[in-house]
Amino acid sequence: MNIIEAKQLVHEFFRRDEEGNIEGIQVALDKVDLKVEAGQFISILGHNGSGKSTLAKHINALLTPSEGTLYVDGKDTSDGKNELAIRQSAGMVFQNPDNQIIASIVEEDVGFGPENMGVPTDEIWERVERSLKSVGMWKYHAHSPNKLSGGQKQRVAIAGVMAMEPKCIILDEPTAMLDPDGRKEVIKVAHELNEKKGVTVILITHYMEEVVGSDYVYVMDKGKVVMEGDPRNIFSRVEELQSHRMDVPQITLLAHELRNSGLDIPEGILTREELMNVLNLG
Amino acid sequence: MFREITIGQYYPADSLLHRLDPRVKLFGTIIYLISIFVAGDIFSFAFLALFLVMIIRLSKVPFSYMVKGLRGIVLLLVIAGVFNLFMTPGQALVEFGPLTISDVGLKNAVLMTARMIFLIIGTSIMTLTTTPNQLTDGLETSLAPLTIFNVPVHEIALMMSIALRFIPILVEETDKIMKAQMARGADFESKGIVRKAKAMVPLLVPLFVSAFRRASDLALAMEARCYHGGEGRTKMKPLHYEKEDRLSYVVIISYLILLIVIRIVL
């Protein structure tokens, strides 16, 4: 069964003038079709303003479709009654780590979601411990989030979502404000959760390097899904990616140029090791 | 300059005071505040100081850390002290030209400065040993009867805890904005009230803008985590009284009674 299924999803933002009259309509999502199977690791790539964050907010029922339908875990997001159930089955992690941590102690923040859901006290503690351990932050459970690094804060935010025991987590540009180390940390944790706990992960990002290792990739531009396929397929379409303003990773670009100049290299090189193997340098 | 503020900060440690129920600490703080104004002579202040020292030792928070919180109000203390010292009429003790120090003035100045210092240190102990969430939990339960009068107790408590959580973040941000503007020639150093006030405008505007942006982000993040008001919410750290809490009530009340006795007898 598909855990997330979008059919012809449209979202329009209205620009209003000072009297509240509609000045113009901005189409943020334009007939998006999307299918995610339970247990998959999905990436959505896109440049700024491509509509990828709007899509993320739809999956969490923070926005509702202007047209079309979106089902999360079999529930229609446009039905207000499903709101809380959808947010429980699809948790969301945002870009800015500081602006999504509510409490001043790590463990209290992780407990915030279960508290809202009405989970009994003993179980909250079990969940907090389990989810903090799953992101490797248990030893900081009594710390203040202000003293953690960006990557650590983001892991706490992921733990806060994991404590709600969702079937699916949506990471909306979780690495955009982090340094390279923090970025690696967060992506690694996301993959671990996917592999060990079987959580469906939807990673929204504009760094192409981060989509390596996902099961399926969607590329968005101007509110439309413009490319989809597995990472190797996507990475082999270098010119097409560039036309959608994506920065192709250097190693893929290098392999692509070498191939164009006549070297015998397959398309869609994802990592440095792969290229070294192909060139017999390893 | 803003980093030194310790009011409202939590200091993690494992002590009796950290373990106490926040309701006890709230009650204790109120009694302590009353006691500061009951105390008025050297004996009662000595007793008060003794009590405070005991509490500080129990809290395991380094004294130097608490004193840091005083730095911010040194100027206020000095001004208030000087005004009390020179402006209070009474029998003159010392005269420097137009300025006279009266006996009442001297007494008032010392008394007031002592009270302010006791006030700041005493109340900061509560915030240093209580996490903001515990504190607001305590307030929420203590004020719960007010919901009958349609007072949004849960909302107020939540707003307080979020405000406390964001103090250090906004302080850091203020620092950043100041530095960015100093790099572009803004002047925060020069003296004069008008100039200082003018310098605050380009500081406050971006700070407010960013605070509103943070608020809107945070609201989204809370909604995404199923926040829907206080209804049907369970507590991760529910409040219940232990033996030491009941004992502390006894200690707090006997402290106040003793102080009043000292004040009357001596």
PDB file of C-alpha atoms in Angstrom, chain A residues 50-250:
ATOM      1  CA  SER A  50      10.284  25.018  -6.601  1.00  0.00           C
ATOM      2  CA  GLY A  51       7.347  24.188  -4.337  1.00  0.00           C
ATOM      3  CA  LYS A  52       9.069  21.414  -2.443  1.00  0.00           C
ATOM      4  CA  SER A  53       8.445  22.907   0.995  1.00  0.00           C
ATOM      5  CA  THR A  54       4.809  23.571   0.113  1.00  0.00           C
ATOM      6  CA  LEU A  55       4.518  19.896  -0.756  1.00  0.00           C
ATOM      7  CA  ALA A  56       6.055  18.967   2.601  1.00  0.00           C
ATOM      8  CA  LYS A  57       3.503  21.084   4.448  1.00  0.00           C
ATOM      9  CA  HIS A  58       0.726  19.326   2.560  1.00  0.00           C
ATOM     10  CA  ILE A  59       1.918  15.912   3.677  1.00  0.00           C
ATOM     11  CA  ASN A  60       1.711  17.140   7.277  1.00  0.00           C
ATOM     12  CA  ALA A  61      -1.738  18.687   6.723  1.00  0.00           C
ATOM     13  CA  LEU A  62      -0.369  22.131   7.595  1.00  0.00           C
ATOM     14  CA  LEU A  63      -1.723  23.158   4.189  1.00  0.00           C
ATOM     15  CA  THR A  64      -4.656  21.640   2.364  1.00  0.00           C
ATOM     16  CA  PRO A  65      -4.997  21.123  -1.386  1.00  0.00           C
ATOM     17  CA  SER A  66      -6.635  23.786  -3.555  1.00  0.00           C
ATOM     18  CA  GLU A  67      -7.378  21.052  -6.088  1.00  0.00           C
ATOM     19  CA  GLY A  68      -6.648  17.354  -6.340  1.00  0.00           C
ATOM     20  CA  THR A  69      -6.266  14.920  -3.479  1.00  0.00           C
ATOM     21  CA  LEU A  70      -3.591  13.823  -1.081  1.00  0.00           C
ATOM     22  CA  TYR A  71      -3.884  10.678   0.999  1.00  0.00           C
ATOM     23  CA  VAL A  72      -1.515  10.086   3.891  1.00  0.00           C
ATOM     24  CA  ASP A  73      -1.719   6.614   5.398  1.00  0.00           C
ATOM     25  CA  GLY A  74      -5.129   6.202   3.778  1.00  0.00           C
ATOM     26  CA  LYS A  75      -6.512   9.459   5.179  1.00  0.00           C
ATOM     27  CA  ASP A  76      -7.612  12.436   3.133  1.00  0.00           C
ATOM     28  CA  THR A  77      -5.709  15.584   4.201  1.00  0.00           C
ATOM     29  CA  SER A  78      -8.469  17.951   3.090  1.00  0.00           C
ATOM     30  CA  ASP A  79     -10.741  16.557   5.811  1.00  0.00           C
ATOM     31  CA  GLY A  80     -10.125  18.623   8.961  1.00  0.00           C
ATOM     32  CA  LYS A  81     -11.050  15.698  11.203  1.00  0.00           C
ATOM     33  CA  ASN A  82      -8.009  13.752  10.028  1.00  0.00           C
ATOM     34  CA  GLU A  83      -5.563  16.524  10.911  1.00  0.00           C
ATOM     35  CA  LEU A  84      -4.191  15.107  14.157  1.00  0.00           C
ATOM     36  CA  ALA A  85      -4.135  11.521  12.921  1.00  0.00           C
ATOM     37  CA  ILE A  86      -2.157  12.591   9.850  1.00  0.00           C
ATOM     38  CA  ARG A  87       0.335  14.540  11.919  1.00  0.00           C
ATOM     39  CA  GLN A  88       0.826  11.463  14.046  1.00  0.00           C
ATOM     40  CA  SER A  89       1.518   9.192  11.118  1.00  0.00           C
ATOM     41  CA  ALA A  90       3.647  11.719   9.224  1.00  0.00           C
ATOM     42  CA  GLY A  91       5.946  13.745  11.453  1.00  0.00           C
ATOM     43  CA  MET A  92       7.826  16.733  10.166  1.00  0.00           C
ATOM     44  CA  VAL A  93      11.269  18.192  10.842  1.00  0.00           C
ATOM     45  CA  PHE A  94      11.879  21.774   9.785  1.00  0.00           C
ATOM     46  CA  GLN A  95      14.848  23.729   8.510  1.00  0.00           C
ATOM     47  CA  ASN A  96      15.744  25.935  11.453  1.00  0.00           C
ATOM     48  CA  PRO A  97      16.735  23.833  14.467  1.00  0.00           C
ATOM     49  CA  ASP A  98      16.272  26.707  16.948  1.00  0.00           C
ATOM     50  CA  ASN A  99      12.741  27.516  15.862  1.00  0.00           C
ATOM     51  CA  GLN A 100      11.312  24.039  16.355  1.00  0.00           C
ATOM     52  CA  ILE A 101      12.646  23.162  19.782  1.00  0.00           C
ATOM     53  CA  ILE A 102       9.951  24.137  22.253  1.00  0.00           C
ATOM     54  CA  ALA A 103      11.366  23.179  25.640  1.00  0.00           C
ATOM     55  CA  SER A 104      14.566  24.189  27.399  1.00  0.00           C
ATOM     56  CA  ILE A 105      15.619  20.633  28.199  1.00  0.00           C
ATOM     57  CA  VAL A 106      16.266  18.062  25.486  1.00  0.00           C
ATOM     58  CA  GLU A 107      14.103  15.331  27.044  1.00  0.00           C
ATOM     59  CA  GLU A 108      11.186  17.686  27.661  1.00  0.00           C
ATOM     60  CA  ASP A 109      11.258  18.750  24.056  1.00  0.00           C
ATOM     61  CA  VAL A 110      11.204  15.162  22.837  1.00  0.00           C
ATOM     62  CA  GLY A 111       8.269  14.536  25.171  1.00  0.00           C
ATOM     63  CA  PHE A 112       6.254  17.441  23.758  1.00  0.00           C
ATOM     64  CA  GLY A 113       4.706  15.456  20.883  1.00  0.00           C
ATOM     65  CA  PRO A 114       3.631  12.455  22.979  1.00  0.00           C
ATOM     66  CA  GLU A 115       2.244  14.860  25.609  1.00  0.00           C
ATOM     67  CA  ASN A 116       0.039  16.459  22.995  1.00  0.00           C
ATOM     68  CA  MET A 117      -1.132  13.055  21.842  1.00  0.00           C
ATOM     69  CA  GLY A 118      -2.234  12.142  25.364  1.00  0.00           C
ATOM     70  CA  VAL A 119       0.243   9.301  25.862  1.00  0.00           C
ATOM     71  CA  PRO A 120       0.416   8.066  29.505  1.00  0.00           C
ATOM     72  CA  THR A 121       3.364   9.370  31.529  1.00  0.00           C
ATOM     73  CA  ASP A 122       5.313   6.090  31.845  1.00  0.00           C
ATOM     74  CA  GLU A 123       5.084   5.476  28.140  1.00  0.00           C
ATOM     75  CA  ILE A 124       6.245   9.022  27.353  1.00  0.00           C
ATOM     76  CA  TRP A 125       9.466   8.312  29.223  1.00  0.00           C
ATOM     77  CA  GLU A 126       9.972   5.018  27.375  1.00  0.00           C
ATOM     78  CA  ARG A 127       9.384   6.718  24.047  1.00  0.00           C
ATOM     79  CA  VAL A 128      11.702   9.618  24.883  1.00  0.00           C
ATOM     80  CA  GLU A 129      14.506   7.270  25.840  1.00  0.00           C
ATOM     81  CA  ARG A 130      14.000   5.038  22.821  1.00  0.00           C
ATOM     82  CA  SER A 131      13.863   7.873  20.306  1.00  0.00           C
ATOM     83  CA  LEU A 132      16.799   9.771  21.790  1.00  0.00           C
ATOM     84  CA  LYS A 133      18.832   6.565  21.661  1.00  0.00           C
ATOM     85  CA  SER A 134      17.819   5.981  18.064  1.00  0.00           C
ATOM     86  CA  VAL A 135      19.415   9.293  17.042  1.00  0.00           C
ATOM     87  CA  GLY A 136      22.369   8.855  19.398  1.00  0.00           C
ATOM     88  CA  MET A 137      21.488  11.793  21.651  1.00  0.00           C
ATOM     89  CA  TRP A 138      20.532   9.977  24.853  1.00  0.00           C
ATOM     90  CA  LYS A 139      23.588  11.184  26.743  1.00  0.00           C
ATOM     91  CA  TYR A 140      22.425  14.771  26.246  1.00  0.00           C
ATOM     92  CA  HIS A 141      18.900  14.125  27.523  1.00  0.00           C
ATOM     93  CA  ALA A 142      19.205  16.494  30.491  1.00  0.00           C
ATOM     94  CA  HIS A 143      21.043  19.233  28.593  1.00  0.00           C
ATOM     95  CA  SER A 144      19.798  22.565  27.355  1.00  0.00           C
ATOM     96  CA  PRO A 145      19.347  22.577  23.563  1.00  0.00           C
ATOM     97  CA  ASN A 146      21.103  25.951  23.415  1.00  0.00           C
ATOM     98  CA  LYS A 147      24.434  24.338  24.141  1.00  0.00           C
ATOM     99  CA  LEU A 148      24.226  21.774  21.332  1.00  0.00           C
ATOM    100  CA  SER A 149      25.633  22.083  17.830  1.00  0.00           C
ATOM    101  CA  GLY A 150      23.330  22.582  14.846  1.00  0.00           C
ATOM    102  CA  GLY A 151      23.537  18.936  13.808  1.00  0.00           C
ATOM    103  CA  GLN A 152      22.823  17.779  17.355  1.00  0.00           C
ATOM    104  CA  LYS A 153      19.831  20.127  17.639  1.00  0.00           C
ATOM    105  CA  GLN A 154      18.465  18.758  14.409  1.00  0.00           C
ATOM    106  CA  ARG A 155      18.893  15.203  15.718  1.00  0.00           C
ATOM    107  CA  VAL A 156      16.928  16.225  18.813  1.00  0.00           C
ATOM    108  CA  ALA A 157      14.211  17.582  16.524  1.00  0.00           C
ATOM    109  CA  ILE A 158      14.166  14.237  14.685  1.00  0.00           C
ATOM    110  CA  ALA A 159      13.921  12.423  18.032  1.00  0.00           C
ATOM    111  CA  GLY A 160      10.999  14.703  18.926  1.00  0.00           C
ATOM    112  CA  VAL A 161       9.194  13.469  15.838  1.00  0.00           C
ATOM    113  CA  MET A 162      10.253   9.829  16.351  1.00  0.00           C
ATOM    114  CA  ALA A 163       8.751   9.900  19.866  1.00  0.00           C
ATOM    115  CA  MET A 164       5.348  10.293  18.213  1.00  0.00           C
ATOM    116  CA  GLU A 165       6.048   6.930  16.536  1.00  0.00           C
ATOM    117  CA  PRO A 166       5.114   8.041  13.050  1.00  0.00           C
ATOM    118  CA  LYS A 167       5.097   5.721  10.065  1.00  0.00           C
ATOM    119  CA  CYS A 168       6.750   8.379   7.996  1.00  0.00           C
ATOM    120  CA  ILE A 169       8.969  11.381   8.656  1.00  0.00           C
ATOM    121  CA  ILE A 170       9.316  14.358   6.389  1.00  0.00           C
ATOM    122  CA  LEU A 171      12.595  16.230   6.625  1.00  0.00           C
ATOM    123  CA  ASP A 172      12.098  19.680   5.127  1.00  0.00           C
ATOM    124  CA  GLU A 173      15.598  20.900   4.251  1.00  0.00           C
ATOM    125  CA  PRO A 174      16.942  19.690   7.584  1.00  0.00           C
ATOM    126  CA  THR A 175      20.526  20.459   6.619  1.00  0.00           C
ATOM    127  CA  ALA A 176      20.154  23.887   5.011  1.00  0.00           C
ATOM    128  CA  MET A 177      21.441  25.729   8.080  1.00  0.00           C
ATOM    129  CA  LEU A 178      24.124  23.251   9.123  1.00  0.00           C
ATOM    130  CA  ASP A 179      27.860  22.969   8.535  1.00  0.00           C
ATOM    131  CA  PRO A 180      29.161  20.012   6.467  1.00  0.00           C
ATOM    132  CA  ASP A 181      29.715  17.820   9.545  1.00  0.00           C
ATOM    133  CA  GLY A 182      26.231  18.497  10.849  1.00  0.00           C
ATOM    134  CA  ARG A 183      24.804  17.705   7.419  1.00  0.00           C
ATOM    135  CA  LYS A 184      26.468  14.297   7.313  1.00  0.00           C
ATOM    136  CA  GLU A 185      25.286  13.564  10.860  1.00  0.00           C
ATOM    137  CA  VAL A 186      21.644  14.291  10.064  1.00  0.00           C
ATOM    138  CA  ILE A 187      21.586  12.389   6.765  1.00  0.00           C
ATOM    139  CA  LYS A 188      23.245   9.391   8.417  1.00  0.00           C
ATOM    140  CA  VAL A 189      20.621   9.361  11.172  1.00  0.00           C
ATOM    141  CA  ALA A 190      17.840   9.579   8.593  1.00  0.00           C
ATOM    142  CA  HIS A 191      19.207   6.538   6.762  1.00  0.00           C
ATOM    143  CA  GLU A 192      19.648   4.603  10.006  1.00  0.00           C
ATOM    144  CA  LEU A 193      16.048   5.229  11.023  1.00  0.00           C
ATOM    145  CA  ASN A 194      14.899   4.086   7.609  1.00  0.00           C
ATOM    146  CA  GLU A 195      16.954   0.884   7.701  1.00  0.00           C
ATOM    147  CA  LYS A 196      16.665  -0.098  11.350  1.00  0.00           C
ATOM    148  CA  LYS A 197      13.220   1.127  12.308  1.00  0.00           C
ATOM    149  CA  GLY A 198      11.594   0.805   8.910  1.00  0.00           C
ATOM    150  CA  VAL A 199      10.346   4.382   8.971  1.00  0.00           C
ATOM    151  CA  THR A 200       9.445   5.867   5.623  1.00  0.00           C
ATOM    152  CA  VAL A 201      11.636   8.925   5.059  1.00  0.00           C
ATOM    153  CA  ILE A 202      10.900  11.814   2.745  1.00  0.00           C
ATOM    154  CA  LEU A 203      13.953  14.016   2.474  1.00  0.00           C
ATOM    155  CA  ILE A 204      13.461  17.418   0.928  1.00  0.00           C
ATOM    156  CA  THR A 205      16.664  19.133  -0.032  1.00  0.00           C
ATOM    157  CA  HIS A 206      18.502  21.144  -2.618  1.00  0.00           C
ATOM    158  CA  TYR A 207      21.831  19.387  -2.094  1.00  0.00           C
ATOM    159  CA  MET A 208      22.143  16.679  -4.719  1.00  0.00           C
ATOM    160  CA  GLU A 209      24.845  14.878  -2.705  1.00  0.00           C
ATOM    161  CA  GLU A 210      22.257  14.019  -0.079  1.00  0.00           C
ATOM    162  CA  VAL A 211      19.966  12.068  -2.375  1.00  0.00           C
ATOM    163  CA  VAL A 212      22.607   9.405  -3.024  1.00  0.00           C
ATOM    164  CA  GLY A 213      21.330   6.273  -1.297  1.00  0.00           C
ATOM    165  CA  SER A 214      17.645   7.017  -1.575  1.00  0.00           C
ATOM    166  CA  ASP A 215      15.258   4.595  -3.238  1.00  0.00           C
ATOM    167  CA  TYR A 216      13.548   7.088  -5.483  1.00  0.00           C
ATOM    168  CA  VAL A 217      14.074  10.742  -6.343  1.00  0.00           C
ATOM    169  CA  TYR A 218      11.638  13.403  -7.462  1.00  0.00           C
ATOM    170  CA  VAL A 219      12.951  16.660  -8.928  1.00  0.00           C
ATOM    171  CA  MET A 220      10.674  19.679  -8.714  1.00  0.00           C
ATOM    172  CA  ASP A 221      10.801  22.975 -10.543  1.00  0.00           C
ATOM    173  CA  LYS A 222       8.177  25.756 -10.592  1.00  0.00           C
ATOM    174  CA  GLY A 223       5.635  23.651  -8.733  1.00  0.00           C
ATOM    175  CA  LYS A 224       5.818  20.677 -11.082  1.00  0.00           C
ATOM    176  CA  VAL A 225       7.495  17.321 -10.757  1.00  0.00           C
ATOM    177  CA  VAL A 226       9.894  17.518 -13.700  1.00  0.00           C
ATOM    178  CA  MET A 227      11.978  14.385 -13.244  1.00  0.00           C
ATOM    179  CA  GLU A 228      11.624  11.163 -11.306  1.00  0.00           C
ATOM    180  CA  GLY A 229      13.547   7.937 -11.054  1.00  0.00           C
ATOM    181  CA  ASP A 230      16.175   6.200  -8.977  1.00  0.00           C
ATOM    182  CA  PRO A 231      19.265   8.265  -8.127  1.00  0.00           C
ATOM    183  CA  ARG A 232      21.420   6.699 -10.836  1.00  0.00           C
ATOM    184  CA  ASN A 233      18.848   7.486 -13.475  1.00  0.00           C
ATOM    185  CA  ILE A 234      18.479  11.078 -12.245  1.00  0.00           C
ATOM    186  CA  PHE A 235      22.229  11.656 -11.970  1.00  0.00           C
ATOM    187  CA  SER A 236      22.807  10.463 -15.509  1.00  0.00           C
ATOM    188  CA  ARG A 237      20.655  13.283 -16.913  1.00  0.00           C
ATOM    189  CA  VAL A 238      23.174  16.029 -16.210  1.00  0.00           C
ATOM    190  CA  GLU A 239      22.031  18.606 -18.780  1.00  0.00           C
ATOM    191  CA  GLU A 240      18.392  18.174 -17.828  1.00  0.00           C
ATOM    192  CA  LEU A 241      19.254  18.680 -14.146  1.00  0.00           C
ATOM    193  CA  GLN A 242      21.167  21.823 -14.940  1.00  0.00           C
ATOM    194  CA  SER A 243      18.244  23.184 -16.913  1.00  0.00           C
ATOM    195  CA  HIS A 244      16.211  22.917 -13.683  1.00  0.00           C
ATOM    196  CA  ARG A 245      18.850  24.983 -11.839  1.00  0.00           C
ATOM    197  CA  MET A 246      20.195  22.022  -9.852  1.00  0.00           C
ATOM    198  CA  ASP A 247      23.841  21.932  -8.871  1.00  0.00           C
ATOM    199  CA  VAL A 248      25.111  18.573 -10.047  1.00  0.00           C
ATOM    200  CA  PRO A 249      27.733  17.109  -7.658  1.00  0.00           C
ATOM    201  CA  GLN A 250      31.273  17.704  -8.840  1.00  0.00           C
TER     202      GLN A 250
END
